[in-house]
XYZ file of C-alpha atoms in Angstrom:
340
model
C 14.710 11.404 -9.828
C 14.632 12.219 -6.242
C 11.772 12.193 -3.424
C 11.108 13.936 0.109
C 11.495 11.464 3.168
C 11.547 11.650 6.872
C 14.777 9.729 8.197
C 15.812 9.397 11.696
C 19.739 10.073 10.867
C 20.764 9.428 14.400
C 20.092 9.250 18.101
C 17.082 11.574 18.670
C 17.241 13.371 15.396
C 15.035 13.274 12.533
C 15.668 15.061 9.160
C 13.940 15.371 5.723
C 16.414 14.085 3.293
C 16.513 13.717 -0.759
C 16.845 10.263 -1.438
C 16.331 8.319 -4.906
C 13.614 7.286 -6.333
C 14.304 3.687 -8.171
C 12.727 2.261 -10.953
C 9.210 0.672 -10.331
C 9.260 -2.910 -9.828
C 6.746 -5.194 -12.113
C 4.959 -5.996 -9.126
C 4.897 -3.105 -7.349
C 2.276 0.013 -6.891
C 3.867 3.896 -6.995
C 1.373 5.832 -4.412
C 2.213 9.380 -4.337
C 1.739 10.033 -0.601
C -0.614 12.659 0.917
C -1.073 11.716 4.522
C 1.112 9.978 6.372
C 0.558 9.881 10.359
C 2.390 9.221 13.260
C 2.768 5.978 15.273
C 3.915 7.953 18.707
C 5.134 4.464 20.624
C 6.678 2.948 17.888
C 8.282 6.058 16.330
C 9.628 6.862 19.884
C 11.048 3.984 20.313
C 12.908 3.998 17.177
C 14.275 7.519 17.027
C 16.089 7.250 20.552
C 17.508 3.646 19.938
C 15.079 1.118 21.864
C 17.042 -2.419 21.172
C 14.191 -3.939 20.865
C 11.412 -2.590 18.273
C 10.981 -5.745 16.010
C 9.310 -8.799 16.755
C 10.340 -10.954 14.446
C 14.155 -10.650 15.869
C 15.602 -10.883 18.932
C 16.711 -7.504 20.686
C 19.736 -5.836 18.971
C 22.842 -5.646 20.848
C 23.756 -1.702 20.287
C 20.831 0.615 17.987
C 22.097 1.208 14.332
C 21.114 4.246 12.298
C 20.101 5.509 10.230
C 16.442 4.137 10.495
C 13.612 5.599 8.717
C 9.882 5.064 10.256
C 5.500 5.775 9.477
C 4.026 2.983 8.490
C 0.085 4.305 8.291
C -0.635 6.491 5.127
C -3.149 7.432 2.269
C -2.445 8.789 -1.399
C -3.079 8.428 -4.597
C -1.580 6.089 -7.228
C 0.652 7.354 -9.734
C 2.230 4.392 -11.462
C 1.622 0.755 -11.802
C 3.930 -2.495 -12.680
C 2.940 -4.144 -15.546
C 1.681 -7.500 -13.673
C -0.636 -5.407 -11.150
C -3.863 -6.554 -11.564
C -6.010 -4.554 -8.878
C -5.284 -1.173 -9.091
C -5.177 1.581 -11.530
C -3.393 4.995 -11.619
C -5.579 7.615 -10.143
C -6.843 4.924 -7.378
C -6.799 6.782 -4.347
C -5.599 4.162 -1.438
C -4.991 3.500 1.758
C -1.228 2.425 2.469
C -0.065 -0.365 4.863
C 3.317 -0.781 6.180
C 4.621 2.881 4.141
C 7.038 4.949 5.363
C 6.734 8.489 5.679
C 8.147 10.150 2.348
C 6.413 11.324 -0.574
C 6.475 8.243 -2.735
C 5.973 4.922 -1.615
C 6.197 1.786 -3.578
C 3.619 -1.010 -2.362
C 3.153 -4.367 -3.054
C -0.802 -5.199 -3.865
C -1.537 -6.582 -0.363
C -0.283 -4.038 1.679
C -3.275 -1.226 -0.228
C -7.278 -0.987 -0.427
C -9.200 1.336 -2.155
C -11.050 4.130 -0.996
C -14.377 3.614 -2.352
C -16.117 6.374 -1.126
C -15.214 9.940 -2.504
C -16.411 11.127 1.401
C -13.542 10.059 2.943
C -10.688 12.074 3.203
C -7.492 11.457 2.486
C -6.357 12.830 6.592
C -8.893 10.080 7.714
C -7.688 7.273 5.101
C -3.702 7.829 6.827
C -5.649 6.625 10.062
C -6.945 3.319 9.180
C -4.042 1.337 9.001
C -2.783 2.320 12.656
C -7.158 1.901 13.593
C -6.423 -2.269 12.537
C -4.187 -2.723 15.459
C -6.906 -1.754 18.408
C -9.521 -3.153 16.116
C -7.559 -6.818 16.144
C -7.262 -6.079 20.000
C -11.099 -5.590 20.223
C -11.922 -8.744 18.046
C -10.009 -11.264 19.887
C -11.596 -10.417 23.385
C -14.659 -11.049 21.964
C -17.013 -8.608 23.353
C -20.760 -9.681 23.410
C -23.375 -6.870 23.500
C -23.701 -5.296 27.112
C -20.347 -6.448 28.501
C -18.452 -4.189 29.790
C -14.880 -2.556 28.563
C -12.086 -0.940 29.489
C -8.847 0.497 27.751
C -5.684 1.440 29.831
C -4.069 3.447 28.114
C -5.093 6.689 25.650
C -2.497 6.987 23.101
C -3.845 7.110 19.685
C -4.236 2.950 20.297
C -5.855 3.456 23.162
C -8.447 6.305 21.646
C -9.709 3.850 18.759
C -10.006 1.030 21.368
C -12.221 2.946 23.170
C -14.381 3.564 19.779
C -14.572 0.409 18.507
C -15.497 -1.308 21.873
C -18.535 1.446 21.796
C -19.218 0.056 18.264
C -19.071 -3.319 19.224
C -22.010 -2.446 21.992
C -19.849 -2.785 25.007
C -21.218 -0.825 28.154
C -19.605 0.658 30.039
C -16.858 1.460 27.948
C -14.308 2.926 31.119
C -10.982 4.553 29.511
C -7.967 4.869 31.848
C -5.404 7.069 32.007
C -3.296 9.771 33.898
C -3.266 12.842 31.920
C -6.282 14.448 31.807
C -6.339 16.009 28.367
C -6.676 12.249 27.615
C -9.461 11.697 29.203
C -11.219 14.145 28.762
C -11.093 13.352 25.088
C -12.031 9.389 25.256
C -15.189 10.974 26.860
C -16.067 13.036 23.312
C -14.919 9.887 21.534
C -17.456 7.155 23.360
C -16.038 6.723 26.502
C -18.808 6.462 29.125
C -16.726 6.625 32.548
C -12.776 7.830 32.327
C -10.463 6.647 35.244
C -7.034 7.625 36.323
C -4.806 4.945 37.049
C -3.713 6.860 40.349
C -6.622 7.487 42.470
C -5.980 5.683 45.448
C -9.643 3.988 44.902
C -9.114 3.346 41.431
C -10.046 -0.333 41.055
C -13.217 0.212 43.694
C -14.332 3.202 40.915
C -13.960 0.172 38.240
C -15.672 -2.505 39.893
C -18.326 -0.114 41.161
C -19.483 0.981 37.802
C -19.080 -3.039 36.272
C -20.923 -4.238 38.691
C -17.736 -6.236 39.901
C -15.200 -6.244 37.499
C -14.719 -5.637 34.078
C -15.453 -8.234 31.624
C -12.998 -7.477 28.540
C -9.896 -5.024 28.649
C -7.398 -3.870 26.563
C -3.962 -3.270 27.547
C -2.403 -0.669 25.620
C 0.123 1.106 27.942
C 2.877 -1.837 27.409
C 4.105 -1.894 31.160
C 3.736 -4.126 34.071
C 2.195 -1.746 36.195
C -0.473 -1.454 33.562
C -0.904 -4.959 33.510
C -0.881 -5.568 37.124
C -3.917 -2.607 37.733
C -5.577 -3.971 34.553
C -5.883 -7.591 36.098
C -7.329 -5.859 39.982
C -10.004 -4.477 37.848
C -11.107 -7.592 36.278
C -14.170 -10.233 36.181
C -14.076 -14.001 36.468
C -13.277 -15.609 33.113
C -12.501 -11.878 32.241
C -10.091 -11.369 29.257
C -7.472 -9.005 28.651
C -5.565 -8.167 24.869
C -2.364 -7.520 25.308
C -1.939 -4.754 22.510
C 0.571 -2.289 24.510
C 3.920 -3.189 22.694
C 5.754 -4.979 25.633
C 9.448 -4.326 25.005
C 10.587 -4.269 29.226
C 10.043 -8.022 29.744
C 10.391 -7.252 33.649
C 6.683 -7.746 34.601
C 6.138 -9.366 37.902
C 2.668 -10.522 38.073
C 0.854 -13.001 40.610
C -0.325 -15.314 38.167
C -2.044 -17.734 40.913
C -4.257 -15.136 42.049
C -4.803 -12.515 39.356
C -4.737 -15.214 36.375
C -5.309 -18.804 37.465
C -7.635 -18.307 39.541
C -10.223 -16.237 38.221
C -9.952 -18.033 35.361
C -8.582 -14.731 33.151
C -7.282 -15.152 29.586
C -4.328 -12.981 28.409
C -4.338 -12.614 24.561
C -1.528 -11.810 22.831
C -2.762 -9.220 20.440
C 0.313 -7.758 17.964
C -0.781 -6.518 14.652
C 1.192 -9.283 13.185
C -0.892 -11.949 15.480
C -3.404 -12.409 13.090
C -4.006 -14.386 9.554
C -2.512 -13.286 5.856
C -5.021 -14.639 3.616
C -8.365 -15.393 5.508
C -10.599 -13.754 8.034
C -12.338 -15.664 10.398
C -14.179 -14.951 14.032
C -11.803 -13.023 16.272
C -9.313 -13.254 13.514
C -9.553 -10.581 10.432
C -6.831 -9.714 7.758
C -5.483 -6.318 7.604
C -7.280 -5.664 4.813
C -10.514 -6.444 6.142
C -9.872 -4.303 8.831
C -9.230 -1.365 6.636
C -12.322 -1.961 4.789
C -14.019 -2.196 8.216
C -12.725 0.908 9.054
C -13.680 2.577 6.059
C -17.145 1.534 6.150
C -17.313 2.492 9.827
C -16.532 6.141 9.202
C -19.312 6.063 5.852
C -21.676 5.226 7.505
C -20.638 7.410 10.485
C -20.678 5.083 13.003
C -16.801 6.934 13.815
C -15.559 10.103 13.602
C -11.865 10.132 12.427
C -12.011 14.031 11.516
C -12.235 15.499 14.399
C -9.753 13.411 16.390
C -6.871 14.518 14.777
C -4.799 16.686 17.042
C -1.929 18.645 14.250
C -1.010 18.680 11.357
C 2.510 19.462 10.082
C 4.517 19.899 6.895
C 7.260 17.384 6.613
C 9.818 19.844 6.657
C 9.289 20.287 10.225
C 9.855 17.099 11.019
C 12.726 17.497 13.164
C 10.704 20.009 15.866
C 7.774 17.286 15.546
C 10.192 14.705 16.838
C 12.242 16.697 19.620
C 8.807 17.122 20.839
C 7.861 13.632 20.802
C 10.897 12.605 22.678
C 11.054 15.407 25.214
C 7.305 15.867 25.514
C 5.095 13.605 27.969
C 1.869 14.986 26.802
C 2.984 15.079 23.207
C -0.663 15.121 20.998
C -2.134 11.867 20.064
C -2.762 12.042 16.876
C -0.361 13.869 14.641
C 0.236 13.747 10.443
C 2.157 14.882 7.947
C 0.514 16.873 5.036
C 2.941 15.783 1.963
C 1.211 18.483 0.138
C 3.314 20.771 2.214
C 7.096 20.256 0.868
């Protein structure tokens, strides 16, 4: 038996390839896939050979491919190994840590159900990817009435911007230079939106704080982004540090912008954060998928109407020449695996 996937084959090129599908392992869940969506930064990085896209391993010394990628999906499950004890076939799920192709096999811990029949399958792809700002927001640990601000408005960046708005931050300030991105943190809770290049962008920040900003989170991965981020903040401010850093060239004045305001810098990497058991600050993934899930039932988000296109995988290769080539490539982009 053979299956649909998405495989980045070499330097900038992606292809949908037959590949096998192997037997089911006794511990393992078959999810047929319906939605899988894509991580722009990540997915960028791995298609045109960034040395250094894992965090658990030092940067490679030359990029090896092929490399296959998507690691936020939904879908429904189709088979089960005889010592799963959670799930049953026709669960529908959402997937953590997938890949995108039209079967995935999943270990218990990496799925939750989707209770509620409301919830579509396009939103369910999206909740994985949602943990990552959600972690960011939890471990500045926003009080009611402080205020926020995101730099950065990739799809990270968009859901930061929500979930500080759920949390009761105000003003919730997004930053960013392309302004299609702004405009759309506005219509997703965004009360002010900022670009980083206005020669009086800090004064516009600290005007509308009051004097600085109390908790950010710093999503474009660059030292530039850092540097502005810091100018704009608060005594005893803190800043999440969820932008994947891979340039480790930052030059910051530490002394002034750090020290001495007292700021905190928190590293905040998906993986940052416990296996087994939530705690303040600190959730598992899968309590922050069932976070997210009850956010959007009881429509406190809006995950519908954020998503930009949709694509069958067989285009795949277009989608990712535009990703690489395009600087305003759409934030929020999916793969309908109905569509092959």
């Amino acid at each position: 038996m053979s299956q649909k996937q998405i495989v980045f084959t070499k330097l900038n090129t992606a292809e949908l390839l037959d590949v096998d599908v192997n037997p089911l392992n006794d511990n393992m869940v078959r999810v047929k896939t319906y939605f899988s969506s894509i991580s722009c930064g990540t997915e960028k990085a791995n298609i045109t050979g960034d040395l250094n896209v894992n965090i658990a391993d030092a940067p490679a010394k030359e990029a090896v491919f092929p490399r296959t990628s998507g690691y936020s999906s939904s879908g429904v499950v189709v088979e089960i190994g005889k010592n799963v004890k959670n799930f049953n076939v026709g669960d529908r799920v959402v997937m953590s840590w997938s890949q995108h192709k039209e079967y995935n096999d999943m270990v218990e811990n990496n799925l939750v159900k989707i209770e509620d029949d409301n919830i579509s399958f396009e939103e369910a792809a999206l909740c994985h990817i949602g943990t990552f700002p959600m972690a960011a927001v939890r471990k500045v640990k926003l009080e009611i009435g402080e205020s926020a601000m995101v730099m950065g408005l990739g799809i990270l960046g968009l859901f930061g911007v929500m979930f500080a708005r759920c949390q009761g931050a105000y003003p919730v300030i997004a930053v960013d230079p392309v302004k299609e991105r702004r405009e759309k943190a506005l219509k997703m809770g965004a009360d002010f939106a900022f670009d980083p290049f206005d020669d009086d962008f800090v004064k516009k920040v600290k005007d509308v704080t009051g004097g600085g900003v109390n908790a950010a989170i710093e999503v474009t991965g660059v030292g530039a982004g850092l540097n502005q981020c810091l100018d704009c903040m608060a005594r005893f401010g803190r800043v999440s540090l969820l932008g994947c850093t891979r340039d480790k060239n930052f030059t910051v004045d530490y002394y002034r912008k750090v020290h001495g305001p007292g700021i905190s810098i928190i590293g905040a990497h998906t993986h940052a954060r416990p296996s087994f058991e939530s705690h303040h600050g600190y959730f598992t993934q899968q309590d922050d998928i069932k976070a997210i899930l009850k956010l959007i039932s009881g429509k406190r988000i809006n995950l519908k109407d954020v998503i930009d296109e949709t694509y069958s995988p067989k285009n795949c290769t277009k989608v990712y020449t535009q990703l690489i080539n395009d600087k305003n490539f759409p934030n929020i982009v999916q793969f309908d695996w109905s569509e092959i």
